[in-house]
mmCIF file of C-alpha atoms in Angstrom:
data_model
loop_
_atom_site.group_PDB
_atom_site.id
_atom_site.type_symbol
_atom_site.label_atom_id
_atom_site.label_comp_id
_atom_site.label_asym_id
_atom_site.label_seq_id
_atom_site.Cartn_x
_atom_site.Cartn_y
_atom_site.Cartn_z
ATOM 1 C CA UNK A 267 16.061 -12.861 -22.226
ATOM 2 C CA UNK A 268 17.731 -14.442 -25.454
ATOM 3 C CA UNK A 269 21.505 -14.980 -25.423
ATOM 4 C CA UNK A 270 21.953 -12.665 -28.513
ATOM 5 C CA UNK A 271 20.184 -9.788 -26.620
ATOM 6 C CA UNK A 272 22.512 -10.338 -23.584
ATOM 7 C CA UNK A 273 25.448 -9.937 -25.841
ATOM 8 C CA UNK A 274 23.893 -6.759 -27.120
ATOM 9 C CA UNK A 275 23.442 -5.414 -23.784
ATOM 10 C CA UNK A 276 26.962 -6.274 -22.798
ATOM 11 C CA UNK A 277 28.218 -4.191 -25.758
ATOM 12 C CA UNK A 278 26.214 -1.159 -24.958
ATOM 13 C CA UNK A 279 25.790 -1.141 -21.171
ATOM 14 C CA UNK A 280 28.952 1.180 -20.587
ATOM 15 C CA UNK A 281 27.621 3.852 -23.005
ATOM 16 C CA UNK A 282 25.365 6.573 -21.731
ATOM 17 C CA UNK A 283 21.640 5.803 -22.610
ATOM 18 C CA UNK A 284 21.275 9.216 -23.864
ATOM 19 C CA UNK A 285 23.283 8.347 -26.981
ATOM 20 C CA UNK A 286 20.280 6.526 -28.058
ATOM 21 C CA UNK A 287 17.673 9.008 -26.876
ATOM 22 C CA UNK A 288 16.806 10.507 -30.248
ATOM 23 C CA UNK A 289 13.054 10.551 -30.157
ATOM 24 C CA UNK A 290 12.858 7.911 -27.480
ATOM 25 C CA UNK A 291 12.404 8.976 -24.012
ATOM 26 C CA UNK A 292 15.190 8.713 -21.608
ATOM 27 C CA UNK A 293 14.678 6.049 -18.901
ATOM 28 C CA UNK A 294 15.712 6.799 -15.399
ATOM 29 C CA UNK A 295 15.744 4.813 -12.210
ATOM 30 C CA UNK A 296 13.882 1.783 -13.570
ATOM 31 C CA UNK A 297 12.905 -0.894 -11.033
ATOM 32 C CA UNK A 298 10.336 -3.643 -10.727
ATOM 33 C CA UNK A 299 9.250 -4.736 -7.153
ATOM 34 C CA UNK A 300 10.494 -8.299 -6.026
ATOM 35 C CA UNK A 301 7.494 -10.324 -5.138
ATOM 36 C CA UNK A 302 6.399 -11.892 -1.893
ATOM 37 C CA UNK A 303 5.629 -15.664 -2.021
ATOM 38 C CA UNK A 304 2.358 -16.334 -3.737
ATOM 39 C CA UNK A 305 1.880 -12.827 -5.235
ATOM 40 C CA UNK A 306 0.804 -13.151 -8.976
ATOM 41 C CA UNK A 307 1.426 -9.366 -9.551
ATOM 42 C CA UNK A 308 4.122 -6.828 -9.320
ATOM 43 C CA UNK A 309 4.682 -3.315 -10.380
ATOM 44 C CA UNK A 310 7.377 -1.440 -12.353
ATOM 45 C CA UNK A 311 8.408 2.166 -11.824
ATOM 46 C CA UNK A 312 10.627 4.652 -13.671
ATOM 47 C CA UNK A 313 10.925 8.127 -14.834
ATOM 48 C CA UNK A 314 10.755 8.887 -18.622
ATOM 49 C CA UNK A 315 12.041 12.181 -19.968
ATOM 50 C CA UNK A 316 11.046 13.379 -23.388
ATOM 51 C CA UNK A 317 14.158 15.483 -24.427
ATOM 52 C CA UNK A 318 12.694 15.871 -28.043
ATOM 53 C CA UNK A 319 10.391 18.688 -29.406
ATOM 54 C CA UNK A 320 7.719 16.210 -30.211
ATOM 55 C CA UNK A 321 5.327 14.591 -27.858
ATOM 56 C CA UNK A 322 5.920 10.969 -27.416
ATOM 57 C CA UNK A 323 2.942 8.580 -26.756
ATOM 58 C CA UNK A 324 2.948 5.343 -24.801
ATOM 59 C CA UNK A 325 0.153 2.898 -25.777
ATOM 60 C CA UNK A 326 1.076 -0.302 -23.855
ATOM 61 C CA UNK A 327 3.750 -2.558 -22.676
ATOM 62 C CA UNK A 328 4.616 -6.377 -22.939
ATOM 63 C CA UNK A 329 7.449 -8.557 -21.688
ATOM 64 C CA UNK A 330 8.942 -11.866 -23.032
ATOM 65 C CA UNK A 331 8.899 -13.122 -19.437
ATOM 66 C CA UNK A 332 5.409 -12.042 -18.236
ATOM 67 C CA UNK A 333 1.985 -13.305 -19.594
ATOM 68 C CA UNK A 334 0.313 -9.886 -19.126
ATOM 69 C CA UNK A 335 1.590 -6.369 -18.816
ATOM 70 C CA UNK A 336 -0.460 -3.171 -18.723
ATOM 71 C CA UNK A 337 -0.080 0.338 -17.846
ATOM 72 C CA UNK A 338 -1.992 1.266 -14.842
ATOM 73 C CA UNK A 339 -2.856 4.254 -12.495
ATOM 74 C CA UNK A 340 -3.120 3.580 -8.846
ATOM 75 C CA UNK A 341 -4.945 6.293 -6.973
ATOM 76 C CA UNK A 342 -6.691 6.895 -3.608
ATOM 77 C CA UNK A 343 -10.026 8.507 -4.087
ATOM 78 C CA UNK A 344 -12.200 9.139 -0.851
ATOM 79 C CA UNK A 345 -9.876 6.690 1.040
ATOM 80 C CA UNK A 346 -10.371 4.032 -1.500
ATOM 81 C CA UNK A 347 -7.377 2.686 -3.221
ATOM 82 C CA UNK A 348 -8.284 2.044 -7.020
ATOM 83 C CA UNK A 349 -6.474 0.977 -10.108
ATOM 84 C CA UNK A 350 -7.236 2.128 -13.552
ATOM 85 C CA UNK A 351 -5.792 0.676 -16.817
ATOM 86 C CA UNK A 352 -4.462 3.345 -19.139
ATOM 87 C CA UNK A 353 -4.635 2.939 -22.851
ATOM 88 C CA UNK A 354 -2.312 5.804 -23.624
ATOM 89 C CA UNK A 355 0.047 8.268 -21.908
ATOM 90 C CA UNK A 356 1.647 11.314 -23.616
ATOM 91 C CA UNK A 357 4.908 12.729 -22.626
ATOM 92 C CA UNK A 358 5.009 16.320 -23.786
ATOM 93 C CA UNK A 359 8.168 17.769 -25.419
ATOM 94 C CA UNK A 360 10.849 18.516 -22.737
ATOM 95 C CA UNK A 361 8.717 17.019 -20.094
ATOM 96 C CA UNK A 362 8.862 13.888 -17.854
ATOM 97 C CA UNK A 363 6.425 11.208 -16.786
ATOM 98 C CA UNK A 364 7.207 9.363 -13.559
ATOM 99 C CA UNK A 365 5.828 5.867 -12.796
ATOM 100 C CA UNK A 366 5.890 5.777 -8.995
ATOM 101 C CA UNK A 367 4.137 4.498 -5.921
ATOM 102 C CA UNK A 368 0.570 5.836 -5.699
ATOM 103 C CA UNK A 369 0.562 7.035 -9.290
ATOM 104 C CA UNK A 370 1.429 5.215 -12.720
ATOM 105 C CA UNK A 371 3.106 1.805 -12.681
ATOM 106 C CA UNK A 372 3.780 -0.915 -15.258
ATOM 107 C CA UNK A 373 1.546 -3.786 -14.055
ATOM 108 C CA UNK A 374 2.875 -7.067 -14.321
ATOM 109 C CA UNK A 375 0.060 -9.794 -14.069
ATOM 110 C CA UNK A 376 -0.324 -13.529 -13.987
ATOM 111 C CA UNK A 377 3.295 -14.162 -12.923
ATOM 112 C CA UNK A 378 4.200 -17.616 -12.769
ATOM 113 C CA UNK A 379 7.381 -17.563 -10.546
ATOM 114 C CA UNK A 380 8.305 -15.006 -7.864
ATOM 115 C CA UNK A 381 10.450 -11.997 -9.100
ATOM 116 C CA UNK A 382 13.631 -12.301 -7.221
ATOM 117 C CA UNK A 383 15.646 -9.372 -6.188
ATOM 118 C CA UNK A 384 18.928 -8.597 -7.823
ATOM 119 C CA UNK A 385 17.849 -10.148 -11.067
ATOM 120 C CA UNK A 386 16.374 -8.149 -14.042
ATOM 121 C CA UNK A 387 13.255 -8.411 -16.153
ATOM 122 C CA UNK A 388 12.825 -7.185 -19.709
ATOM 123 C CA UNK A 389 9.773 -5.046 -20.330
ATOM 124 C CA UNK A 390 9.100 -3.411 -23.743
ATOM 125 C CA UNK A 391 7.198 -0.172 -23.926
ATOM 126 C CA UNK A 392 5.144 0.478 -26.952
ATOM 127 C CA UNK A 393 5.733 4.156 -27.929
ATOM 128 C CA UNK A 394 4.853 6.369 -30.766
ATOM 129 C CA UNK A 395 8.581 6.243 -31.631
ATOM 130 C CA UNK A 396 8.597 2.430 -31.753
ATOM 131 C CA UNK A 397 9.154 -0.348 -29.190
ATOM 132 C CA UNK A 398 11.786 0.219 -26.568
ATOM 133 C CA UNK A 399 13.081 -2.676 -24.532
ATOM 134 C CA UNK A 400 14.129 -1.770 -20.976
ATOM 135 C CA UNK A 401 15.976 -4.038 -18.621
ATOM 136 C CA UNK A 402 14.557 -3.479 -15.313
ATOM 137 C CA UNK A 403 16.432 -4.252 -12.229
ATOM 138 C CA UNK A 404 14.251 -6.248 -9.669
ATOM 139 C CA UNK A 405 14.490 -4.763 -6.287
ATOM 140 C CA UNK A 406 12.955 -5.230 -2.708
ATOM 141 C CA UNK A 407 10.780 -2.186 -1.592
ATOM 142 C CA UNK A 408 12.816 0.234 0.315
ATOM 143 C CA UNK A 409 11.312 3.050 2.410
ATOM 144 C CA UNK A 410 11.081 6.160 0.562
ATOM 145 C CA UNK A 411 11.992 4.490 -2.624
ATOM 146 C CA UNK A 412 9.789 5.825 -5.553
ATOM 147 C CA UNK A 413 7.588 7.140 -2.794
ATOM 148 C CA UNK A 414 4.223 8.748 -3.226
ATOM 149 C CA UNK A 415 3.882 12.489 -3.744
ATOM 150 C CA UNK A 416 7.280 12.568 -5.411
ATOM 151 C CA UNK A 417 9.063 11.739 -2.187
ATOM 152 C CA UNK A 418 11.444 9.290 -3.673
ATOM 153 C CA UNK A 419 14.970 9.517 -2.475
ATOM 154 C CA UNK A 420 14.047 10.455 1.023
ATOM 155 C CA UNK A 421 16.272 10.254 4.145
ATOM 156 C CA UNK A 422 15.366 6.719 4.592
ATOM 157 C CA UNK A 423 17.675 5.801 1.631
ATOM 158 C CA UNK A 424 20.098 4.108 3.739
ATOM 159 C CA UNK A 425 18.709 0.686 3.014
ATOM 160 C CA UNK A 426 20.704 -2.110 1.177
ATOM 161 C CA UNK A 427 18.445 -2.170 -1.884
ATOM 162 C CA UNK A 428 20.320 0.738 -3.348
ATOM 163 C CA UNK A 429 23.742 -0.811 -3.071
ATOM 164 C CA UNK A 430 24.059 -3.595 -5.307
ATOM 165 C CA UNK A 431 21.815 -2.412 -7.935
ATOM 166 C CA UNK A 432 23.998 0.723 -8.196
ATOM 167 C CA UNK A 433 27.206 -1.105 -8.687
ATOM 168 C CA UNK A 434 26.958 -1.253 -12.470
ATOM 169 C CA UNK A 435 25.968 2.485 -12.615
ATOM 170 C CA UNK A 436 28.877 3.525 -10.334
ATOM 171 C CA UNK A 437 31.285 2.434 -13.104
ATOM 172 C CA UNK A 438 29.752 4.889 -15.198
ATOM 173 C CA UNK A 439 30.376 8.014 -13.007
ATOM 174 C CA UNK A 440 33.177 9.269 -10.947
ATOM 175 C CA UNK A 441 30.820 11.099 -8.608
ATOM 176 C CA UNK A 442 30.416 8.425 -6.145
ATOM 177 C CA UNK A 443 29.529 10.846 -3.329
ATOM 178 C CA UNK A 444 26.337 12.055 -5.189
ATOM 179 C CA UNK A 445 24.787 8.666 -6.232
ATOM 180 C CA UNK A 446 21.443 9.464 -4.248
ATOM 181 C CA UNK A 447 20.711 12.480 -6.274
ATOM 182 C CA UNK A 448 22.269 10.973 -9.518
ATOM 183 C CA UNK A 449 19.579 9.858 -11.981
ATOM 184 C CA UNK A 450 20.718 6.536 -13.097
ATOM 185 C CA UNK A 451 20.444 5.833 -16.789
ATOM 186 C CA UNK A 452 18.709 2.578 -17.798
ATOM 187 C CA UNK A 453 19.903 -0.048 -20.125
ATOM 188 C CA UNK A 454 17.563 0.356 -23.267
ATOM 189 C CA UNK A 455 17.337 -1.157 -26.684
ATOM 190 C CA UNK A 456 15.330 0.275 -29.427
ATOM 191 C CA UNK B 212 -41.875 23.719 35.027
ATOM 192 C CA UNK B 213 -41.269 20.689 37.107
ATOM 193 C CA UNK B 214 -43.251 18.468 34.936
ATOM 194 C CA UNK B 215 -41.419 19.400 31.885
ATOM 195 C CA UNK B 216 -38.131 18.851 33.510
ATOM 196 C CA UNK B 217 -39.419 15.358 34.736
ATOM 197 C CA UNK B 218 -40.557 14.385 31.187
ATOM 198 C CA UNK B 219 -37.246 15.623 29.607
ATOM 199 C CA UNK B 220 -35.307 13.650 32.260
ATOM 200 C CA UNK B 221 -37.480 10.493 31.669
ATOM 201 C CA UNK B 222 -36.927 10.668 27.926
ATOM 202 C CA UNK B 223 -33.006 11.235 28.520
ATOM 203 C CA UNK B 224 -32.958 8.078 30.605
ATOM 204 C CA UNK B 225 -35.036 6.175 27.947
ATOM 205 C CA UNK B 226 -32.896 7.307 25.073
ATOM 206 C CA UNK B 227 -29.730 6.474 27.159
ATOM 207 C CA UNK B 228 -31.035 3.150 28.001
ATOM 208 C CA UNK B 229 -31.635 2.446 24.297
ATOM 209 C CA UNK B 230 -28.179 3.606 23.293
ATOM 210 C CA UNK B 231 -26.736 0.980 26.033
ATOM 211 C CA UNK B 232 -28.782 -1.704 24.473
ATOM 212 C CA UNK B 233 -27.167 -1.065 21.139
ATOM 213 C CA UNK B 234 -23.760 -0.827 22.722
ATOM 214 C CA UNK B 235 -23.914 -4.222 24.690
ATOM 215 C CA UNK B 236 -25.633 -5.993 21.909
ATOM 216 C CA UNK B 237 -22.642 -5.469 19.806
ATOM 217 C CA UNK B 238 -24.728 -4.639 16.686
ATOM 218 C CA UNK B 239 -23.799 -1.854 14.303
ATOM 219 C CA UNK B 240 -26.008 -0.060 12.128
ATOM 220 C CA UNK B 241 -27.133 3.562 11.513
ATOM 221 C CA UNK B 242 -27.429 3.986 15.422
ATOM 222 C CA UNK B 243 -23.784 4.038 15.228
ATOM 223 C CA UNK B 244 -23.521 7.621 14.021
ATOM 224 C CA UNK B 245 -25.936 8.797 16.741
ATOM 225 C CA UNK B 246 -24.202 6.815 19.296
ATOM 226 C CA UNK B 247 -20.853 8.242 18.275
ATOM 227 C CA UNK B 248 -22.523 11.829 18.361
ATOM 228 C CA UNK B 249 -23.787 11.104 22.008
ATOM 229 C CA UNK B 250 -20.549 9.791 23.196
ATOM 230 C CA UNK B 251 -18.637 12.739 21.617
ATOM 231 C CA UNK B 252 -20.602 15.186 23.631
ATOM 232 C CA UNK B 253 -19.504 13.333 26.872
ATOM 233 C CA UNK B 254 -15.986 13.079 25.623
ATOM 234 C CA UNK B 255 -13.481 15.719 26.963
ATOM 235 C CA UNK B 256 -13.657 17.501 23.802
ATOM 236 C CA UNK B 257 -10.871 19.800 24.480
ATOM 237 C CA UNK B 258 -8.226 16.921 25.390
ATOM 238 C CA UNK B 259 -9.646 15.069 22.168
ATOM 239 C CA UNK B 260 -8.974 18.217 20.062
ATOM 240 C CA UNK B 261 -5.609 18.727 21.415
ATOM 241 C CA UNK B 262 -4.602 15.165 20.901
ATOM 242 C CA UNK B 263 -5.966 15.216 17.412
ATOM 243 C CA UNK B 264 -3.943 18.447 16.672
ATOM 244 C CA UNK B 265 -0.693 16.561 17.508
ATOM 245 C CA UNK B 266 -1.332 13.914 14.804
ATOM 246 C CA UNK B 267 -0.090 14.468 11.387
ATOM 247 C CA UNK B 268 -1.942 11.976 9.204
ATOM 248 C CA UNK B 269 -4.392 10.320 11.662
ATOM 249 C CA UNK B 270 -8.037 10.874 12.334
ATOM 250 C CA UNK B 271 -9.134 10.031 15.935
ATOM 251 C CA UNK B 272 -12.352 8.470 16.941
ATOM 252 C CA UNK B 273 -14.151 9.426 20.017
ATOM 253 C CA UNK B 274 -13.956 7.003 23.059
ATOM 254 C CA UNK B 275 -16.902 4.612 22.437
ATOM 255 C CA UNK B 276 -17.188 5.241 18.792
ATOM 256 C CA UNK B 277 -17.001 1.766 17.576
ATOM 257 C CA UNK B 278 -15.739 -1.736 18.865
ATOM 258 C CA UNK B 279 -14.424 -4.509 16.655
ATOM 259 C CA UNK B 280 -17.134 -7.012 16.524
ATOM 260 C CA UNK B 281 -16.899 -10.788 16.980
ATOM 261 C CA UNK B 282 -15.437 -12.516 13.841
ATOM 262 C CA UNK B 283 -14.352 -15.903 12.959
ATOM 263 C CA UNK B 284 -11.581 -16.083 10.352
ATOM 264 C CA UNK B 285 -8.262 -18.076 9.760
ATOM 265 C CA UNK B 286 -4.678 -17.448 10.057
ATOM 266 C CA UNK B 287 -1.324 -19.354 9.765
ATOM 267 C CA UNK B 288 -1.834 -22.928 8.945
ATOM 268 C CA UNK B 289 -5.619 -22.970 9.184
ATOM 269 C CA UNK B 290 -5.931 -21.925 12.658
ATOM 270 C CA UNK B 291 -8.668 -19.715 14.083
ATOM 271 C CA UNK B 292 -8.466 -15.900 13.905
ATOM 272 C CA UNK B 293 -10.944 -14.290 16.008
ATOM 273 C CA UNK B 294 -11.464 -10.796 17.840
ATOM 274 C CA UNK B 295 -9.767 -12.205 20.964
ATOM 275 C CA UNK B 296 -6.333 -11.871 19.075
ATOM 276 C CA UNK B 297 -6.819 -8.046 19.667
ATOM 277 C CA UNK B 298 -7.336 -8.254 23.543
ATOM 278 C CA UNK B 299 -4.647 -6.605 25.744
ATOM 279 C CA UNK B 300 -2.551 -5.117 23.004
ATOM 280 C CA UNK B 301 -2.755 -2.475 20.498
ATOM 281 C CA UNK B 302 -3.264 -3.457 16.749
ATOM 282 C CA UNK B 303 -3.164 -2.036 13.365
ATOM 283 C CA UNK B 304 -5.702 -3.768 11.045
ATOM 284 C CA UNK B 305 -5.236 -3.309 7.218
ATOM 285 C CA UNK B 306 -7.485 -4.821 4.564
ATOM 286 C CA UNK B 307 -6.350 -5.542 1.040
ATOM 287 C CA UNK B 308 -5.434 -8.476 -1.228
ATOM 288 C CA UNK B 309 -2.230 -10.104 -2.638
ATOM 289 C CA UNK B 310 -3.185 -9.213 -6.243
ATOM 290 C CA UNK B 311 -2.688 -5.641 -5.268
ATOM 291 C CA UNK B 312 0.600 -4.429 -6.962
ATOM 292 C CA UNK B 313 1.205 -1.040 -5.252
ATOM 293 C CA UNK B 314 -0.815 0.180 -2.372
ATOM 294 C CA UNK B 315 -0.720 -3.202 -0.177
ATOM 295 C CA UNK B 316 2.842 -4.093 -0.683
ATOM 296 C CA UNK B 317 4.015 -0.580 -0.004
ATOM 297 C CA UNK B 318 1.724 -0.333 3.043
ATOM 298 C CA UNK B 319 3.038 -3.530 4.573
ATOM 299 C CA UNK B 320 6.667 -2.589 3.787
ATOM 300 C CA UNK B 321 6.085 0.842 5.547
ATOM 301 C CA UNK B 322 4.601 -1.093 8.528
ATOM 302 C CA UNK B 323 7.650 -3.193 8.699
ATOM 303 C CA UNK B 324 9.611 -0.211 8.990
ATOM 304 C CA UNK B 325 7.209 1.243 11.659
ATOM 305 C CA UNK B 326 7.507 -2.015 13.680
ATOM 306 C CA UNK B 327 11.360 -1.866 13.443
ATOM 307 C CA UNK B 328 11.537 1.716 14.605
ATOM 308 C CA UNK B 329 9.132 1.422 17.445
ATOM 309 C CA UNK B 330 10.978 -1.672 18.646
ATOM 310 C CA UNK B 331 14.286 -0.022 18.399
ATOM 311 C CA UNK B 332 12.939 2.907 20.488
ATOM 312 C CA UNK B 333 11.428 0.478 23.234
ATOM 313 C CA UNK B 334 8.034 1.918 22.454
ATOM 314 C CA UNK B 335 4.933 -0.020 22.368
ATOM 315 C CA UNK B 336 4.749 -2.076 19.197
ATOM 316 C CA UNK B 337 1.230 -2.734 17.728
ATOM 317 C CA UNK B 338 0.652 -6.183 16.161
ATOM 318 C CA UNK B 339 -0.168 -5.855 12.453
ATOM 319 C CA UNK B 340 -2.974 -7.696 10.917
ATOM 320 C CA UNK B 341 -3.441 -7.903 7.099
ATOM 321 C CA UNK B 342 -6.815 -9.457 6.261
ATOM 322 C CA UNK B 343 -7.665 -10.200 2.521
ATOM 323 C CA UNK B 344 -10.800 -8.894 1.145
ATOM 324 C CA UNK B 345 -10.229 -11.350 -1.777
ATOM 325 C CA UNK B 346 -10.304 -14.809 -0.040
ATOM 326 C CA UNK B 347 -11.048 -16.752 -3.138
ATOM 327 C CA UNK B 348 -7.710 -15.841 -4.624
ATOM 328 C CA UNK B 349 -6.078 -15.490 -1.214
ATOM 329 C CA UNK B 350 -6.349 -18.650 0.865
ATOM 330 C CA UNK B 351 -5.032 -18.579 4.557
ATOM 331 C CA UNK B 352 -1.710 -20.435 3.669
ATOM 332 C CA UNK B 353 -1.094 -17.772 0.990
ATOM 333 C CA UNK B 354 -1.693 -14.930 3.376
ATOM 334 C CA UNK B 355 0.547 -16.221 5.909
ATOM 335 C CA UNK B 356 3.462 -16.540 3.498
ATOM 336 C CA UNK B 357 2.685 -13.163 2.120
ATOM 337 C CA UNK B 358 2.840 -11.183 5.323
ATOM 338 C CA UNK B 359 5.846 -13.149 6.556
ATOM 339 C CA UNK B 360 7.802 -11.725 3.592
ATOM 340 C CA UNK B 361 7.385 -8.354 5.097
ATOM 341 C CA UNK B 362 7.572 -9.082 8.786
ATOM 342 C CA UNK B 363 7.654 -12.450 10.536
ATOM 343 C CA UNK B 364 5.465 -11.038 13.309
ATOM 344 C CA UNK B 365 2.761 -9.965 10.891
ATOM 345 C CA UNK B 366 -0.608 -11.999 11.027
ATOM 346 C CA UNK B 367 -2.235 -12.649 7.768
ATOM 347 C CA UNK B 368 -5.975 -13.351 7.755
ATOM 348 C CA UNK B 369 -8.404 -14.965 5.390
ATOM 349 C CA UNK B 370 -11.677 -17.095 5.586
ATOM 350 C CA UNK B 371 -15.016 -17.134 4.333
ATOM 351 C CA UNK B 372 -16.042 -14.282 2.159
ATOM 352 C CA UNK B 373 -19.255 -13.653 3.762
ATOM 353 C CA UNK B 374 -17.537 -13.526 7.207
ATOM 354 C CA UNK B 375 -14.887 -11.099 5.944
ATOM 355 C CA UNK B 376 -17.584 -8.905 4.358
ATOM 356 C CA UNK B 377 -19.634 -8.786 7.562
ATOM 357 C CA UNK B 378 -16.387 -7.673 9.289
ATOM 358 C CA UNK B 379 -15.471 -4.996 6.872
ATOM 359 C CA UNK B 380 -19.029 -3.724 6.658
ATOM 360 C CA UNK B 381 -19.151 -3.386 10.416
ATOM 361 C CA UNK B 382 -15.776 -1.523 10.346
ATOM 362 C CA UNK B 383 -16.827 0.731 7.636
ATOM 363 C CA UNK B 384 -13.997 -0.698 5.277
ATOM 364 C CA UNK B 385 -14.842 -0.560 1.551
ATOM 365 C CA UNK B 386 -14.310 -3.560 -0.853
ATOM 366 C CA UNK B 387 -15.544 -3.380 -4.372
ATOM 367 C CA UNK B 388 -14.877 -5.802 -7.016
ATOM 368 C CA UNK B 389 -14.425 -4.851 -10.743
ATOM 369 C CA UNK B 390 -14.013 -7.104 -13.672
ATOM 370 C CA UNK B 391 -11.123 -6.218 -16.002
ATOM 371 C CA UNK B 392 -12.282 -4.740 -19.185
ATOM 372 C CA UNK B 393 -10.317 -7.211 -21.373
ATOM 373 C CA UNK B 394 -12.889 -10.050 -20.650
ATOM 374 C CA UNK B 395 -9.964 -12.060 -19.181
ATOM 375 C CA UNK B 396 -12.146 -13.590 -16.366
ATOM 376 C CA UNK B 397 -9.927 -11.487 -14.102
ATOM 377 C CA UNK B 398 -10.973 -8.729 -11.535
ATOM 378 C CA UNK B 399 -9.218 -6.164 -9.244
ATOM 379 C CA UNK B 400 -10.595 -5.075 -5.966
ATOM 380 C CA UNK B 401 -10.787 -1.462 -4.813
ATOM 381 C CA UNK B 402 -10.499 -1.084 -1.231
ATOM 382 C CA UNK B 403 -10.166 1.212 1.898
ATOM 383 C CA UNK B 404 -6.308 2.516 1.765
ATOM 384 C CA UNK B 405 -6.341 3.651 5.469
ATOM 385 C CA UNK B 406 -5.649 1.312 8.482
ATOM 386 C CA UNK B 407 -7.451 1.054 11.654
ATOM 387 C CA UNK B 408 -5.648 1.239 15.055
ATOM 388 C CA UNK B 409 -7.375 -0.832 17.687
ATOM 389 C CA UNK B 410 -6.860 -0.423 21.361
ATOM 390 C CA UNK B 411 -6.392 -3.342 23.902
ATOM 391 C CA UNK B 412 -10.076 -3.122 24.699
ATOM 392 C CA UNK B 413 -10.984 -3.586 20.860
ATOM 393 C CA UNK B 414 -12.198 -0.076 20.465
ATOM 394 C CA UNK B 415 -11.517 1.450 17.021
ATOM 395 C CA UNK B 416 -9.236 4.336 18.259
ATOM 396 C CA UNK B 417 -8.154 5.935 14.940
ATOM 397 C CA UNK B 418 -7.827 5.814 11.311
ATOM 398 C CA UNK B 419 -4.204 5.865 10.008
ATOM 399 C CA UNK B 420 -4.877 7.668 6.654
ATOM 400 C CA UNK B 421 -3.006 7.047 3.369
ATOM 401 C CA UNK B 422 -0.400 7.596 2.109
ATOM 402 C CA UNK B 423 1.502 5.746 4.720
ATOM 403 C CA UNK B 424 4.981 6.805 5.696
ATOM 404 C CA UNK B 425 7.188 5.346 8.361
ATOM 405 C CA UNK B 426 8.113 8.507 10.143
ATOM 406 C CA UNK B 427 4.489 9.924 10.198
ATOM 407 C CA UNK B 428 3.117 6.489 11.413
ATOM 408 C CA UNK B 429 5.698 6.215 14.164
ATOM 409 C CA UNK B 430 5.100 9.641 15.440
ATOM 410 C CA UNK B 431 1.201 9.382 15.335
ATOM 411 C CA UNK B 432 1.090 5.891 16.830
ATOM 412 C CA UNK B 433 3.355 6.946 19.664
ATOM 413 C CA UNK B 434 1.390 9.938 20.433
ATOM 414 C CA UNK B 435 -1.876 7.913 20.599
ATOM 415 C CA UNK B 436 -0.539 4.963 22.450
ATOM 416 C CA UNK B 437 1.290 7.083 24.971
ATOM 417 C CA UNK B 438 -1.690 9.056 25.705
ATOM 418 C CA UNK B 439 -4.261 6.164 26.091
ATOM 419 C CA UNK B 440 -1.674 3.778 27.912
#
């Protein structure tokens, strides 16, 4: 990420992302999976909520840090795991779209270096409202984290991966007892 | 009447001797299904059904449904990986590839949780093997590094593509290769999402179905391994 962008983030990070929402989807719980040694791919997950009264279409993604980024759907059909590139996804008005295990993900390909946990990666979503840059925290997989069948935030959520990544968010809310069910606003630039 | 009975008995012996040849020959083909049916009849179907009923997301196979055939692959730093590694212990066998962003890492991550939990409960802990169906991009050293990231005890397997295909075909594991649409000289691999549970006599005991979850896997593995141990 460019130094100027970093400064920009520093200025806006303490303000709720919703202030920028307008016709952009609200980004919650963004994460990219840290990669095992040798892995050339990773996946990004999050929930996008369209709070406007107009449908928002996502037609692609890119990143200054990754050679190739696509939107994929992974599915298991007749016990066979498959991946399908998605050309366009629509979020209806007042609806959400979740990128999660066993469903949609931001597919990062041709990685040159491993993605290390507790760092971040910039992903730009191309939407009908314009491009939006999302700073996505890189996390190790935890059990139940963004699980299939909407089972994210399960009882297994005691693992360390939630802790550090949440630190910045805790300063934004006084409700420390309810961090597990609290959606976490993302750092977003439009 | 006696003649009919004799003929029927003779035919029965003939068929059963043919089935035995199939079994001991270690070859697997269309006979498999017939074999499985014949064995299933002998199996105590009541015990089988009651065991199956206790399982949450696992499909049991009858006693002599299928055995892991001989194979010759590689593990670690180019050391041999053969069927003998499966002897005298329970194993979970999973096929995938490292360019798989979602299903494979998540499954291995869940298996790490399974191994941890079974270990902490002093239950039988199966060994976990992750064998690539994409050996061209996944040489053995890469597989070893990859699985160790999830758990030091996991075994990563690679080797000759033909050898891997022979193994997956015999085990009924699907791997199909699809070129990416963008003409980037890249491809992805669709592959079986379930894992196989192999018993200490190399029999394929069960199919652990996707989606894989620690709690369900722990419960089902304990139920099966306790029953057969």
